[in-house]
Coordinates of C-alpha atoms in Angstrom, one line a residue:
Chain G
X8 CA 23.4 -24.4 14.3
X9 CA 21.8 -21.2 13.6
X10 CA 19.6 -21.3 10.8
X11 CA 20.2 -18.6 8.2
X12 CA 16.4 -16.5 7.5
X13 CA 17.9 -13.6 5.5
X14 CA 20.4 -14.2 3.0
X15 CA 21.7 -11.2 0.8
X16 CA 24.6 -10.5 -1.2
X17 CA 25.4 -7.9 -3.7
X18 CA 22.0 -6.5 -3.9
X19 CA 21.4 -3.8 -6.4
X20 CA 18.7 -1.9 -6.9
X21 CA 18.4 2.3 -8.8
X22 CA 15.3 4.0 -9.5
X23 CA 14.7 6.5 -12.4
X24 CA 13.6 9.9 -10.9
X25 CA 13.8 13.3 -11.8
X26 CA 14.1 16.9 -9.8
X27 CA 13.6 20.9 -11.1
X28 CA 15.3 22.2 -13.4
X29 CA 17.4 24.8 -12.2
X30 CA 15.8 28.4 -12.7
X31 CA 12.9 30.3 -11.5
X32 CA 9.4 31.1 -13.2
X33 CA 6.2 29.2 -14.4
X34 CA 8.1 27.9 -17.5
X35 CA 11.5 26.3 -15.3
X36 CA 9.6 24.7 -13.1
X37 CA 8.4 23.0 -15.4
X38 CA 11.0 22.0 -16.7
X39 CA 12.8 18.8 -15.4
X40 CA 15.9 17.4 -15.1
X41 CA 15.8 13.2 -15.4
X42 CA 18.7 11.0 -13.9
X43 CA 19.2 7.2 -11.9
X44 CA 19.5 7.4 -8.0
X45 CA 21.3 4.6 -7.3
X46 CA 19.0 3.3 -3.7
X47 CA 21.5 0.0 -3.5
X48 CA 24.2 -0.2 -4.4
X49 CA 25.3 -3.9 -3.9
X50 CA 24.2 -4.7 -0.4
X51 CA 25.2 -8.0 2.0
X52 CA 24.7 -9.7 4.8
X53 CA 22.4 -12.5 6.5
X54 CA 20.6 -12.3 9.6
X55 CA 19.9 -15.2 11.7
X56 CA 16.7 -16.7 13.0
X57 CA 16.1 -15.2 16.3
X58 CA 17.6 -12.1 15.6
X59 CA 16.6 -9.2 16.9
X60 CA 18.6 -6.4 14.2
X61 CA 18.4 -2.7 13.7
X62 CA 18.8 -1.3 10.4
X63 CA 19.8 1.6 10.2
X64 CA 20.9 4.8 8.1
X65 CA 19.8 8.3 7.1
X66 CA 16.7 9.2 4.5
X67 CA 17.8 7.5 1.9
X68 CA 19.8 5.3 2.3
X69 CA 18.5 2.7 1.3
X70 CA 16.4 1.3 4.0
X71 CA 12.6 1.1 2.4
X72 CA 13.8 -0.3 -0.8
X73 CA 16.0 -2.9 1.3
X74 CA 12.6 -3.9 3.2
X75 CA 11.1 -4.2 -0.1
X76 CA 12.8 -6.5 -1.3
X77 CA 13.4 -8.8 0.9
X78 CA 9.2 -8.9 0.7
X79 CA 9.0 -9.5 -2.2
X80 CA 7.7 -5.7 -3.1
X81 CA 10.1 -4.5 -5.5
X82 CA 12.5 -6.1 -8.0
X83 CA 16.0 -5.7 -7.6
X84 CA 18.5 -4.6 -10.6
X85 CA 21.1 -7.6 -9.2
X86 CA 22.1 -9.7 -6.7
X87 CA 20.0 -12.4 -4.3
X88 CA 17.6 -12.1 -1.7
X89 CA 16.4 -15.2 -0.4
X90 CA 14.4 -15.0 2.6
X91 CA 13.6 -17.7 4.8
X92 CA 14.5 -19.7 1.0
X93 CA 12.5 -18.6 -1.0
X94 CA 12.5 -16.0 -3.4
X95 CA 10.4 -12.9 -2.8
X96 CA 10.1 -11.7 -5.8
X97 CA 8.8 -15.0 -7.2
X98 CA 7.6 -16.2 -4.7
X99 CA 5.8 -13.0 -2.9
X100 CA 2.7 -14.3 -1.7
X101 CA 3.7 -17.7 -0.1
X102 CA 6.5 -15.8 2.1
X103 CA 4.1 -13.0 3.0
X104 CA 2.2 -16.1 5.4
X105 CA 5.3 -16.1 7.1
X106 CA 6.1 -13.2 7.0
X107 CA 4.8 -9.5 8.6
X108 CA 5.1 -6.3 7.7
X109 CA 5.6 -2.8 9.0
X110 CA 5.9 0.1 6.3
X111 CA 5.5 2.9 8.0
X112 CA 2.7 5.1 7.3
X113 CA 1.5 2.6 4.4
X114 CA -1.7 1.1 6.9
X115 CA -2.9 -2.5 6.4
X116 CA -6.0 -1.3 7.9
X117 CA -9.2 -0.3 6.2
X118 CA -9.3 3.9 6.7
X119 CA -13.0 3.6 6.3
X120 CA -13.8 1.1 8.7
X121 CA -13.0 -0.1 12.8
X122 CA -9.5 -1.1 13.1
X123 CA -11.4 -4.0 14.5
X124 CA -13.4 -5.3 10.3
X125 CA -9.3 -5.2 9.5
X126 CA -8.6 -7.5 12.2
X127 CA -10.8 -9.3 11.1
X128 CA -10.1 -9.8 7.7
X129 CA -6.8 -10.3 7.9
X130 CA -7.8 -12.9 10.5
X131 CA -9.5 -14.7 7.6
X132 CA -6.5 -14.2 5.2
X133 CA -4.3 -15.7 7.2
X134 CA -6.5 -19.0 8.3
X135 CA -6.6 -18.1 12.0
X136 CA -8.8 -19.6 13.6
X137 CA -10.9 -17.8 16.0
X138 CA -10.2 -19.0 19.4
X139 CA -6.7 -18.5 18.8
X140 CA -7.4 -15.1 16.9
X141 CA -9.4 -13.8 20.0
X142 CA -7.3 -14.8 22.6
X143 CA -3.9 -13.6 20.4
X144 CA -6.3 -9.6 19.5
X145 CA -7.2 -10.0 23.4
X146 CA -3.7 -10.1 24.8
X147 CA -2.6 -6.9 22.2
X148 CA -5.1 -5.0 22.8
X149 CA -4.4 -5.3 26.4
X150 CA -0.7 -5.2 26.1
X151 CA -1.1 -1.4 23.6
X152 CA -4.2 0.0 25.6
X153 CA -6.2 0.1 22.5
X154 CA -9.2 -1.9 24.6
X155 CA -11.6 2.0 24.6
X156 CA -10.2 3.0 20.5
X157 CA -10.0 -0.5 17.9
X158 CA -13.5 -0.4 17.9
X159 CA -13.6 3.0 16.4
X160 CA -13.6 3.9 12.2
X161 CA -9.9 4.4 11.7
X162 CA -10.1 7.5 10.4
X163 CA -10.7 9.4 13.5
X164 CA -7.9 7.5 15.0
X165 CA -4.9 9.7 16.0
X166 CA -1.8 8.7 14.4
X167 CA -0.2 7.3 16.9
X168 CA -4.0 5.1 17.5
X169 CA -3.3 3.7 13.9
X170 CA 0.3 2.4 14.1
X171 CA -0.8 0.6 16.9
X172 CA -3.3 -1.0 14.8
X173 CA -1.3 -1.9 12.2
X174 CA 1.3 -3.2 14.4
X175 CA -1.3 -5.6 15.1
X176 CA -2.3 -6.4 11.7
X177 CA 1.1 -7.1 10.7
X178 CA 1.4 -9.4 13.4
X179 CA -1.3 -10.9 14.4
X180 CA -0.5 -14.3 12.9
X181 CA 2.6 -14.3 14.5
X182 CA 4.7 -14.5 11.8
X183 CA 8.1 -15.9 11.4
X184 CA 10.0 -12.6 10.2
X185 CA 9.0 -9.5 10.9
X186 CA 10.6 -5.9 8.9
X187 CA 9.3 -3.0 10.8
X188 CA 10.3 0.2 8.6
X189 CA 10.0 2.9 11.2
X190 CA 6.8 1.5 13.8
X191 CA 7.0 3.4 15.7
X192 CA 6.4 7.5 14.1
X193 CA 3.9 9.3 16.3
X194 CA 3.2 6.7 19.1
X195 CA 3.1 7.8 22.2
X196 CA 6.1 7.4 25.1
X197 CA 4.1 4.4 26.8
X198 CA 2.8 2.9 23.9
X199 CA 6.4 2.9 22.3
X200 CA 7.4 1.2 25.3
X201 CA 4.7 -1.4 25.2
X202 CA 5.4 -2.0 21.1
X203 CA 8.9 -2.1 22.0
X204 CA 8.2 -4.4 24.7
X205 CA 5.7 -7.0 22.5
X206 CA 8.8 -6.8 19.9
X207 CA 11.2 -8.3 22.6
X208 CA 8.1 -10.6 24.7
X209 CA 7.7 -12.2 20.6
X210 CA 11.2 -12.3 19.9
X211 CA 11.8 -14.6 23.8
X212 CA 8.6 -16.8 23.4
X213 CA 8.0 -17.5 19.7
X214 CA 12.1 -16.6 18.1
X215 CA 10.5 -14.2 16.0
X216 CA 13.1 -12.0 13.5
X217 CA 12.4 -8.7 14.1
X218 CA 14.9 -6.0 11.3
X219 CA 13.6 -2.8 12.2
X220 CA 14.6 0.2 10.9
X221 CA 14.0 3.1 12.8
X222 CA 15.4 7.3 13.3
X223 CA 14.1 7.0 17.4
X224 CA 17.0 6.5 19.5
X225 CA 15.3 4.6 22.3
X226 CA 13.6 1.7 19.6
X227 CA 17.1 0.8 19.0
X228 CA 18.4 -0.2 22.8
X229 CA 16.4 -3.4 22.1
X230 CA 18.3 -4.6 19.3
X231 CA 21.6 -6.2 19.4
X232 CA 23.0 -6.3 16.4
X233 CA 22.4 -2.9 13.9
X234 CA 22.9 -2.8 10.3
X235 CA 23.6 0.3 8.9
X236 CA 23.6 1.2 5.6
X237 CA 24.3 4.5 3.9
X238 CA 24.5 5.6 0.4
X239 CA 22.9 2.2 -0.7
X240 CA 26.4 0.3 1.2
X241 CA 26.3 -1.3 4.2
X242 CA 28.7 0.8 6.0
X243 CA 29.2 -1.3 9.4
X244 CA 27.4 -4.6 10.4
X245 CA 28.1 -5.5 14.0
X246 CA 26.7 -5.4 17.6
X247 CA 25.5 -2.6 19.7
X248 CA 29.4 -2.0 21.9
X249 CA 30.7 -2.7 18.8
X250 CA 29.3 0.6 17.4
X251 CA 29.6 2.2 20.6
X252 CA 33.4 1.2 21.2
X253 CA 34.3 2.8 17.7
X254 CA 35.1 6.0 18.5
X255 CA 37.6 5.1 21.2
X256 CA 36.4 3.9 25.1
X257 CA 34.4 6.8 26.3
X258 CA 31.8 7.6 28.7
X259 CA 29.4 10.0 29.2
X260 CA 29.5 12.2 32.4
X261 CA 26.3 14.2 33.4
X262 CA 27.0 16.5 36.9
X263 CA 24.8 18.9 38.5
X264 CA 26.2 21.1 41.4
X265 CA 25.2 23.6 43.6
X266 CA 25.4 26.8 42.3
X267 CA 27.4 27.3 38.9
X268 CA 30.4 24.8 37.3
X269 CA 33.8 25.4 38.4
X270 CA 36.4 26.0 34.6
X271 CA 38.0 23.6 36.5
X272 CA 35.6 20.9 34.6
X273 CA 36.5 21.6 31.3
X274 CA 40.1 19.9 31.7
X275 CA 38.3 16.8 32.1
X276 CA 37.0 15.8 28.7
X277 CA 35.4 17.5 25.5
X278 CA 32.2 19.2 27.0
X279 CA 28.9 18.2 25.2
X280 CA 26.9 20.0 27.0
X281 CA 26.4 22.8 29.8
X282 CA 24.7 25.7 31.3
X283 CA 25.4 27.7 34.2
X284 CA 24.6 24.3 37.2
X285 CA 24.8 21.8 34.3
X286 CA 27.5 20.4 32.4
X287 CA 28.1 17.0 30.0
X288 CA 31.1 15.8 29.0
X289 CA 32.7 13.4 27.5
X290 CA 35.5 12.0 28.8
X291 CA 38.3 8.5 28.4
X292 CA 37.0 5.6 30.1
X293 CA 40.4 5.5 31.9
X294 CA 40.3 8.7 33.0
X295 CA 37.1 8.1 35.0
X296 CA 38.6 6.0 36.9
X297 CA 41.4 8.3 37.9
X298 CA 42.1 9.7 41.3
X299 CA 41.7 13.8 40.0
X300 CA 38.1 13.0 38.8
X301 CA 36.5 10.7 42.0
X302 CA 37.8 13.2 43.3
X303 CA 36.0 16.2 41.4
X304 CA 32.8 14.1 41.5
X305 CA 33.2 13.8 45.6
X306 CA 32.9 17.8 45.9
X307 CA 30.7 19.1 48.2
X308 CA 28.5 21.2 46.1
X309 CA 28.3 18.2 43.5
X310 CA 24.1 17.5 44.2
X311 CA 23.7 14.4 41.3
X312 CA 26.5 12.3 38.7
X313 CA 25.8 10.4 36.1
X314 CA 28.0 7.9 34.0
X315 CA 26.9 5.9 31.1
X316 CA 28.1 4.6 28.0
X317 CA 27.7 7.3 24.7
X318 CA 24.6 7.2 23.4
X319 CA 23.9 6.1 19.9
X320 CA 22.5 8.2 18.3
X321 CA 25.3 10.2 19.2
X322 CA 28.1 7.1 18.3
X323 CA 25.9 7.6 15.1
X324 CA 26.1 11.6 14.5
X325 CA 29.7 10.9 14.9
X326 CA 29.4 8.0 12.1
X327 CA 28.1 10.2 9.8
X328 CA 30.1 13.2 9.7
X329 CA 33.5 10.9 9.8
X330 CA 31.4 9.6 6.4
X331 CA 30.9 12.8 5.2
X332 CA 34.6 14.2 5.7
X333 CA 35.4 10.6 4.0
X334 CA 33.5 11.8 1.6
X335 CA 34.5 15.2 0.7
Chain W
X10 CA -5.2 -16.9 -7.2
X11 CA -7.4 -19.7 -6.1
X12 CA -5.3 -20.8 -2.7
X13 CA -7.1 -18.4 -0.5
X14 CA -10.7 -17.7 -1.5
X15 CA -11.0 -17.3 2.4
X16 CA -8.5 -14.7 2.4
X17 CA -10.2 -13.1 -1.2
X18 CA -14.2 -13.3 0.7
X19 CA -12.5 -11.6 3.8
X20 CA -11.3 -8.3 1.5
X21 CA -15.3 -8.8 -0.8
X22 CA -17.2 -8.7 2.8
X23 CA -14.5 -6.0 4.4
X24 CA -15.1 -4.0 0.5
X25 CA -18.7 -3.9 1.0
X26 CA -18.4 -2.7 4.3
X27 CA -16.8 -0.2 3.8
X28 CA -19.5 0.9 1.2
X29 CA -22.0 1.0 2.8
X30 CA -20.4 2.9 5.6
X31 CA -21.2 5.9 2.7
X32 CA -24.9 5.4 2.4
X33 CA -26.0 9.0 1.6
X34 CA -23.3 8.8 -1.0
X35 CA -25.3 5.7 -2.9
X36 CA -28.4 8.1 -3.3
X37 CA -26.9 10.5 -4.8
X38 CA -25.2 8.0 -7.9
X39 CA -28.8 6.8 -8.1
X40 CA -30.3 10.3 -8.3
X41 CA -27.1 11.2 -11.0
X42 CA -27.6 7.9 -13.2
X43 CA -30.9 8.6 -12.8
X44 CA -30.5 12.1 -14.2
X45 CA -27.7 10.9 -16.9
X46 CA -31.1 8.3 -18.4
X47 CA -32.8 12.0 -18.9
X48 CA -31.2 13.6 -20.2
X49 CA -30.7 11.6 -23.4
X50 CA -34.0 11.0 -23.0
X51 CA -34.7 14.7 -23.4
X52 CA -32.1 14.8 -26.3
X53 CA -33.7 11.9 -28.0
X54 CA -37.3 13.4 -27.5
X55 CA -36.3 17.1 -29.0
X56 CA -34.5 14.4 -31.9
X57 CA -37.7 12.2 -32.9
X58 CA -40.7 15.3 -32.5
X59 CA -38.2 17.3 -34.6
X60 CA -37.4 15.0 -37.2
X61 CA -41.1 14.8 -37.2
X62 CA -40.6 10.8 -37.3
X63 CA -41.9 7.7 -34.8
X64 CA -39.2 5.0 -35.1
X65 CA -36.2 5.3 -36.0
X66 CA -33.7 2.2 -36.9
X67 CA -36.9 -0.2 -34.7
X68 CA -36.5 2.2 -32.0
X69 CA -39.9 3.8 -30.9
X70 CA -39.7 7.3 -28.9
X71 CA -40.8 4.7 -26.0
X72 CA -38.2 2.2 -26.9
X73 CA -35.6 4.9 -26.5
X74 CA -36.4 5.9 -23.4
X75 CA -36.3 2.3 -21.5
X76 CA -33.0 1.9 -24.0
X77 CA -31.4 5.3 -21.8
X78 CA -32.6 3.8 -18.7
X79 CA -31.6 0.0 -19.1
X80 CA -28.0 1.0 -20.5
X81 CA -27.1 3.2 -18.0
X82 CA -28.2 0.7 -15.3
X83 CA -26.0 -1.8 -16.7
X84 CA -22.7 0.9 -17.8
X85 CA -22.9 1.9 -14.4
X86 CA -23.1 -1.4 -12.7
X87 CA -20.3 -2.8 -14.5
X88 CA -17.6 -0.7 -15.1
X89 CA -15.8 -1.2 -11.6
X90 CA -13.7 1.0 -9.6
X91 CA -10.2 -0.7 -10.2
X92 CA -8.7 1.7 -12.5
X93 CA -9.5 4.6 -9.1
X94 CA -8.5 2.0 -6.7
X95 CA -4.8 1.7 -9.0
X96 CA -4.5 4.8 -9.1
X97 CA -4.6 5.4 -5.5
X98 CA -2.6 2.4 -4.5
X99 CA 0.6 4.0 -6.9
X100 CA 0.5 7.4 -6.9
X101 CA -0.3 6.6 -2.3
X102 CA 2.4 4.5 -2.2
X103 CA -0.5 1.9 -0.8
X104 CA 0.5 -1.0 -3.5
X105 CA 3.0 -1.9 -1.1
X106 CA 0.8 -2.7 2.1
X107 CA -0.9 -5.0 -0.8
X108 CA 1.7 -7.1 -1.3
X109 CA 2.7 -7.5 1.8
X110 CA -0.5 -9.9 1.6
X111 CA -0.6 -13.7 0.9
X112 CA -2.9 -12.9 -1.6
X113 CA -2.5 -11.5 -5.4
X114 CA -2.8 -7.7 -5.9
X115 CA -5.1 -8.8 -8.9
X116 CA -7.4 -11.4 -7.0
X117 CA -8.1 -8.5 -4.2
X118 CA -8.6 -5.4 -6.9
X119 CA -11.2 -7.7 -8.7
X120 CA -12.1 -8.5 -5.1
X121 CA -13.1 -4.9 -3.7
X122 CA -14.4 -4.4 -7.6
X123 CA -17.0 -6.8 -6.5
X124 CA -17.9 -5.3 -3.8
X125 CA -18.3 -2.0 -5.5
X126 CA -20.2 -3.8 -8.0
X127 CA -22.4 -5.5 -5.9
X128 CA -23.5 -2.1 -3.8
X129 CA -24.2 -0.3 -7.6
X130 CA -26.5 -3.1 -9.3
X131 CA -28.5 -2.6 -5.9
X132 CA -28.1 0.5 -4.8
X133 CA -28.4 1.8 -8.6
X134 CA -28.8 -0.2 -11.1
X135 CA -31.5 -2.0 -10.0
X136 CA -34.0 1.0 -9.9
X137 CA -32.8 2.5 -13.2
X138 CA -33.6 -1.1 -14.6
X139 CA -36.9 -1.4 -13.1
X140 CA -37.9 1.9 -14.7
X141 CA -36.2 0.4 -18.4
X142 CA -38.6 -2.5 -18.0
X143 CA -41.7 -0.9 -17.9
X144 CA -41.3 1.7 -19.6
X145 CA -40.3 -0.6 -22.5
X146 CA -43.3 -2.3 -21.6
X147 CA -42.0 -5.7 -22.9
X148 CA -42.5 -8.9 -20.9
X149 CA -39.0 -10.4 -19.9
X150 CA -39.0 -14.2 -20.2
X151 CA -37.1 -16.3 -17.6
X152 CA -34.5 -17.4 -20.9
X153 CA -33.9 -14.3 -21.9
X154 CA -33.2 -12.8 -18.0
X155 CA -30.6 -16.1 -17.9
X156 CA -29.1 -14.9 -21.2
X157 CA -28.7 -10.9 -20.3
X158 CA -26.7 -12.9 -17.1
X159 CA -24.5 -14.3 -19.3
X160 CA -24.0 -11.4 -21.3
X161 CA -23.4 -9.2 -18.0
X162 CA -20.6 -11.7 -16.7
X163 CA -18.9 -11.1 -19.7
X164 CA -19.2 -7.4 -20.3
X165 CA -18.1 -7.2 -16.5
X166 CA -14.9 -9.2 -17.2
X167 CA -14.5 -7.2 -20.3
X168 CA -15.0 -4.0 -18.1
X169 CA -12.6 -5.4 -15.2
X170 CA -9.4 -5.8 -18.1
X171 CA -10.1 -2.9 -19.5
X172 CA -9.7 -0.9 -16.4
X173 CA -7.3 -3.4 -15.6
X174 CA -4.7 -3.1 -18.5
X175 CA -5.5 1.2 -17.7
X176 CA -5.2 1.1 -14.5
X177 CA -1.4 -0.6 -15.2
X178 CA -0.4 3.0 -16.7
X179 CA -0.2 4.6 -13.7
X180 CA 3.0 2.7 -13.1
X181 CA 4.6 4.7 -16.0
X182 CA 2.4 7.9 -15.9
X183 CA 1.1 8.2 -11.8
X184 CA -2.2 10.2 -13.0
X185 CA -4.1 8.2 -14.6
X186 CA -6.9 10.4 -15.1
X187 CA -7.3 12.3 -18.2
X188 CA -6.0 8.9 -20.0
X189 CA -9.3 6.9 -18.3
X190 CA -11.5 9.7 -19.7
X191 CA -10.3 9.3 -23.0
X192 CA -10.6 5.8 -22.8
X193 CA -14.6 6.0 -21.1
X194 CA -15.4 8.7 -24.5
X195 CA -14.4 5.8 -26.4
X196 CA -15.8 3.2 -25.2
X197 CA -19.3 5.6 -24.2
X198 CA -19.7 5.6 -28.3
X199 CA -18.9 2.2 -29.1
X200 CA -21.1 0.0 -27.0
X201 CA -23.6 2.0 -27.0
X202 CA -24.3 3.7 -24.1
X203 CA -24.5 7.1 -26.2
X204 CA -26.8 5.9 -28.7
X205 CA -27.5 2.7 -29.6
X206 CA -25.3 1.2 -32.4
X207 CA -28.0 0.5 -35.1
X208 CA -27.9 4.2 -35.9
X209 CA -24.4 4.6 -36.4
X210 CA -22.8 4.5 -40.3
X211 CA -23.5 0.4 -41.5
X212 CA -19.4 0.4 -42.1
X213 CA -18.6 1.4 -38.7
X214 CA -21.4 -0.5 -37.2
X215 CA -19.6 -3.8 -39.2
X216 CA -16.3 -2.4 -37.4
X217 CA -17.6 -3.0 -34.8
X218 CA -18.4 -6.5 -34.6
X219 CA -14.9 -7.3 -34.6
X220 CA -13.8 -5.5 -31.4
X221 CA -15.6 -6.1 -27.8
X222 CA -17.5 -3.1 -27.2
X223 CA -21.0 -4.4 -28.9
X224 CA -20.5 -7.4 -25.8
X225 CA -20.4 -3.9 -23.5
X226 CA -23.6 -2.4 -22.7
X227 CA -25.3 -2.5 -26.3
X228 CA -26.2 -6.1 -26.8
X229 CA -27.3 -6.7 -22.7
X230 CA -29.7 -3.5 -23.1
X231 CA -30.9 -4.7 -27.0
X232 CA -31.1 -8.4 -25.3
X233 CA -33.9 -7.2 -22.9
X234 CA -35.8 -4.7 -25.4
X235 CA -35.5 -7.8 -28.3
X236 CA -34.8 -5.2 -30.6
X237 CA -31.4 -8.0 -31.8
X238 CA -31.8 -11.5 -33.5
X239 CA -30.3 -14.5 -31.8
X240 CA -27.7 -15.2 -33.8
X241 CA -26.1 -11.7 -33.6
X242 CA -26.6 -12.0 -29.9
X243 CA -24.7 -15.6 -29.7
X244 CA -22.3 -13.8 -32.3
X245 CA -21.7 -11.1 -30.0
X246 CA -21.6 -13.2 -26.6
X247 CA -19.1 -15.6 -28.4
X248 CA -16.6 -12.2 -29.5
X249 CA -16.9 -10.9 -26.0
X250 CA -16.5 -14.4 -24.4
X251 CA -12.6 -14.7 -26.8
X252 CA -11.8 -10.7 -26.2
X253 CA -12.2 -11.7 -22.9
X254 CA -9.9 -14.8 -22.6
X255 CA -7.6 -13.2 -25.2
X256 CA -7.7 -9.8 -22.7
X257 CA -7.2 -11.3 -19.3
X258 CA -3.9 -13.9 -21.1
X259 CA -2.5 -10.9 -22.1
X260 CA -2.9 -8.6 -18.8
X261 CA -2.0 -11.5 -16.9
X262 CA 2.0 -11.6 -19.2
X263 CA 1.7 -7.6 -19.0
X264 CA 1.1 -7.5 -15.2
X265 CA 3.9 -9.3 -14.7
X266 CA 6.3 -6.9 -16.4
X267 CA 5.0 -4.0 -15.3
X268 CA 5.2 -5.3 -12.0
X269 CA 9.8 -4.7 -12.0
X270 CA 8.6 -1.0 -12.4
X271 CA 6.7 -0.6 -9.2
X272 CA 7.5 1.8 -6.6
X273 CA 6.6 2.8 -3.9
X274 CA 7.4 6.3 -1.9
X275 CA 10.8 6.8 -3.4
X276 CA 12.1 3.3 -2.8

């Protein structure tokens, strides 16, 4: 039986916030209109041990609030959160021993010191024996290409280097659960891949549970399950393939030709992108198997073509549009 | 809080290391505190010479000189940076990073604050204290030194708990420099930093005996200079310790309430 690591039921949280009152000029600019923002409006889901879950949603949809409620940083207005069987608010410090979290731009590193000093601080905080710590650190440092970096003052590092070091500081104790709130901001492409591979490795080797919020489509590729938040509510909870199939059984086809794209291609499906010698189409899966389609692809002027699943980013965009239409 | 002593020690060491990065800044602080003491010395020299008196309320001019050097040493040494840390944490949202570690937030503040105090004591207070004691010409006995150390611990506790309580207002006000300036201004008058408390009207001195403020600098200087009785020292220390216990309990309960209202970066 799979062990439940996160249990969230009817979770609500609202904040008092303000916006500038209407009008121009200095006095008008000083007037504020206070209101309550419902960050979470009754969120329910569970996550089992070893799962790799993407928590997605637009800006302000409640993702970060949810992460902070699960770590015990914020106090829930109502509802239940249980992480590893514990109440994060009441047992925050105990829970933190088996949890790691990357909270976007909020670094755990000490700004004026080399990252190595922050790692050493973490070693003591999490009671990691020195030989074990040294071995782990060596592995993470080489994996994320930080050999020439981690002994430099944090303030002198690039944003991407800081993010990678912050990631190490958050997982050096090999927690059972890792909550990652936009962990790849500012990270270069090779390091993004290394970071994703590290997550994947940890999940496989140690059965670490990961919950990841991101706006970067490639980050989602490592997750099997997607929880989609909108306006403080879960609007989708399922596998990636379930999300992709929500808008019909479609394929994305990219065709490059020698010369100009003929008008006949337009009739194969919905045109997503087009230039003189390139076209990207959204086509029904059945159409891809049709004779007409195959003959088009086998035409002598076709240099290259690619048939693939629509990417998650594209499907999410459609999903959001659908939600917005419903609201209207 | 005492379950992870190693963790708090790690925060203390890291705090010490990060303060050692800016050594020149500590030299500047030492000069600033010397300058602050000298300003008071000049003001009181003018008062003494202008009034034609050699002693006010038992304080001769050389004693006043040493009073302000010692006072500045204590004031700087025990005033922790807890308040500033809390404002930065809440304003910048870094409170979230602090709360995801398996140590208490208040314990982290105290450990980091202690690192700051250790640096202050070595880099700023000690030179001021040496100058102040040398100017007074008073020989400090071991007994006096021990009593002074005990008083310093109580004063440090009181400063820390006051700073923490004012720091919690950042949860609601975000920017708390004005509040902290009011606090420092009031405490500065009532703890004897601006003038010895014996210079104040008797009715105000009587009121102050019921407050923790005399234990927050004045008693310490007076102990070193030998200008107050043993009974006064014992009473002030006892009063300071009781205030510390009461305020610490209140701070503990208050933090439990305030934590619920924390927000970090919009969430």
